[in-house]
Amino acid sequence: MGVQAQDIFYLKSDSVKVVTLLRKAQTDKPSNLMLYYAHKLEGTPYVAQTLEISNVEKLIVNLRELDCTTLVENTFALTLTTKQGSVNWSDYCRNLALIRYRNGKPEGYPSRNHYFLWWVENNMQKKLVTLPDIPTTLRQRQVINLNYMSTHVDSYRMLKAGGTKAQKLIRDYEKASFGKVMYYIPVSQLSKSKKELSCIQDGDILAIVTKRKGLDTSHIGIAEWGNDGYLHFLNASKIFKKVVLDSRPIHKYMATQKLQQGVWVIRPL
């Protein structure tokens, strides 16, 4: 499984940065690769829709500008490549495509894991991530009903350009997800201690559950326990306009966001 060179779009500075980071990690030998790489990307400007640059789906590698999803995907791809003992650009691209696409390569716009439920399920099938057990006393149940993309086609330029075939595929994928259940930790529980929230570890991926109709999650980032004893959120922030470890505990940040209900916890393997 891999991606062809003609299906990758990047600048020379992106490939140089990737190889430089991979080589640096081999020297530094960090204990937590997800946090290590995410911190290396701190300060990168937040830019939305960096994957929507043409009508032809390509593997976009852009470490100059990141949104919440591309921060997590690039961090995870770097982590996987290091775990494989590689510092090669081609291995990194293969891992990024593996994470981002249903079949591990760009095969049109619908082949991308657009909703985060699809991302989680697809990467669980590939044995790249798992869902840690959340105690029943901490969790709430979310029943999935996805339809936002198919009911807001005009908001997705590449989906609109893909015509009826692409739109039908997305709609079919949405329908296939109907009624599935995910468990999340509500905001009210996220002020608990590291011991009480031991199901969340440094470097876990956190996906924020939204009340917005037709969506599952609205934002993702990486978990980091702070010296203050609280859980913090390392993310590509629209608020701060860059990749940042929010100085506020996550429960305080989420309390300011009316549509945010809680978090899924996803653990890279």
mmCIF file of N, CA, C and O in Angstrom, residues 14 46 69 74-75 82-84 97 139 180 196 230 253 257:
data_model
loop_
_atom_site.group_PDB
_atom_site.id
_atom_site.type_symbol
_atom_site.label_atom_id
_atom_site.label_comp_id
_atom_site.label_asym_id
_atom_site.label_seq_id
_atom_site.Cartn_x
_atom_site.Cartn_y
_atom_site.Cartn_z
ATOM 1 N N ASP A 14 8.676 21.617 2.797
ATOM 2 C CA ASP A 14 7.925 20.614 3.560
ATOM 3 C C ASP A 14 8.726 19.321 3.692
ATOM 4 O O ASP A 14 8.822 18.749 4.787
ATOM 5 N N TYR A 46 -2.238 28.881 11.952
ATOM 6 C CA TYR A 46 -3.492 28.178 11.686
ATOM 7 C C TYR A 46 -4.066 28.675 10.360
ATOM 8 O O TYR A 46 -4.281 29.870 10.172
ATOM 9 N N THR A 69 -7.056 19.174 12.091
ATOM 10 C CA THR A 69 -6.913 17.810 11.583
ATOM 11 C C THR A 69 -5.528 17.570 11.005
ATOM 12 O O THR A 69 -4.906 16.529 11.265
ATOM 13 N N ASN A 74 -0.317 15.038 10.646
ATOM 14 C CA ASN A 74 1.128 15.164 10.427
ATOM 15 C C ASN A 74 1.920 14.689 11.638
ATOM 16 O O ASN A 74 2.952 14.022 11.496
ATOM 17 N N THR A 75 1.435 15.027 12.829
ATOM 18 C CA THR A 75 2.087 14.561 14.053
ATOM 19 C C THR A 75 2.081 13.036 14.124
ATOM 20 O O THR A 75 3.095 12.404 14.453
ATOM 21 N N THR A 82 8.790 7.335 12.725
ATOM 22 C CA THR A 82 9.865 7.138 13.711
ATOM 23 C C THR A 82 9.776 5.757 14.348
ATOM 24 O O THR A 82 10.798 5.078 14.526
ATOM 25 N N LYS A 83 8.573 5.310 14.674
ATOM 26 C CA LYS A 83 8.407 3.979 15.273
ATOM 27 C C LYS A 83 8.864 2.882 14.324
ATOM 28 O O LYS A 83 9.297 1.810 14.756
ATOM 29 N N GLN A 84 8.780 3.168 13.029
ATOM 30 C CA GLN A 84 9.230 2.201 12.023
ATOM 31 C C GLN A 84 10.745 2.273 11.792
ATOM 32 O O GLN A 84 11.288 1.503 10.998
ATOM 33 N N ALA A 97 -0.719 9.188 4.053
ATOM 34 C CA ALA A 97 -1.814 8.712 3.196
ATOM 35 C C ALA A 97 -2.581 7.584 3.869
ATOM 36 O O ALA A 97 -3.815 7.507 3.781
ATOM 37 N N ARG A 139 -18.430 8.485 31.456
ATOM 38 C CA ARG A 139 -18.753 8.618 30.039
ATOM 39 C C ARG A 139 -20.240 8.846 29.780
ATOM 40 O O ARG A 139 -21.100 8.520 30.600
ATOM 41 N N LYS A 180 -24.656 4.492 14.848
ATOM 42 C CA LYS A 180 -23.472 4.003 15.565
ATOM 43 C C LYS A 180 -23.304 4.776 16.872
ATOM 44 O O LYS A 180 -23.773 5.914 17.000
ATOM 45 N N GLU A 196 -7.891 10.406 38.410
ATOM 46 C CA GLU A 196 -9.302 10.141 38.156
ATOM 47 C C GLU A 196 -9.588 9.971 36.661
ATOM 48 O O GLU A 196 -10.498 9.234 36.275
ATOM 49 N N TYR A 230 -3.999 19.657 35.746
ATOM 50 C CA TYR A 230 -5.171 19.594 34.885
ATOM 51 C C TYR A 230 -4.800 19.155 33.465
ATOM 52 O O TYR A 230 -3.664 19.306 33.020
ATOM 53 N N TYR A 253 -11.398 25.961 28.828
ATOM 54 C CA TYR A 253 -11.518 26.344 27.420
ATOM 55 C C TYR A 253 -12.878 25.927 26.879
ATOM 56 O O TYR A 253 -13.589 26.722 26.231
ATOM 57 N N GLN A 257 -17.185 27.459 25.010
ATOM 58 C CA GLN A 257 -17.683 27.040 23.699
ATOM 59 C C GLN A 257 -19.028 26.329 23.878
ATOM 60 O O GLN A 257 -19.079 25.174 24.292
#
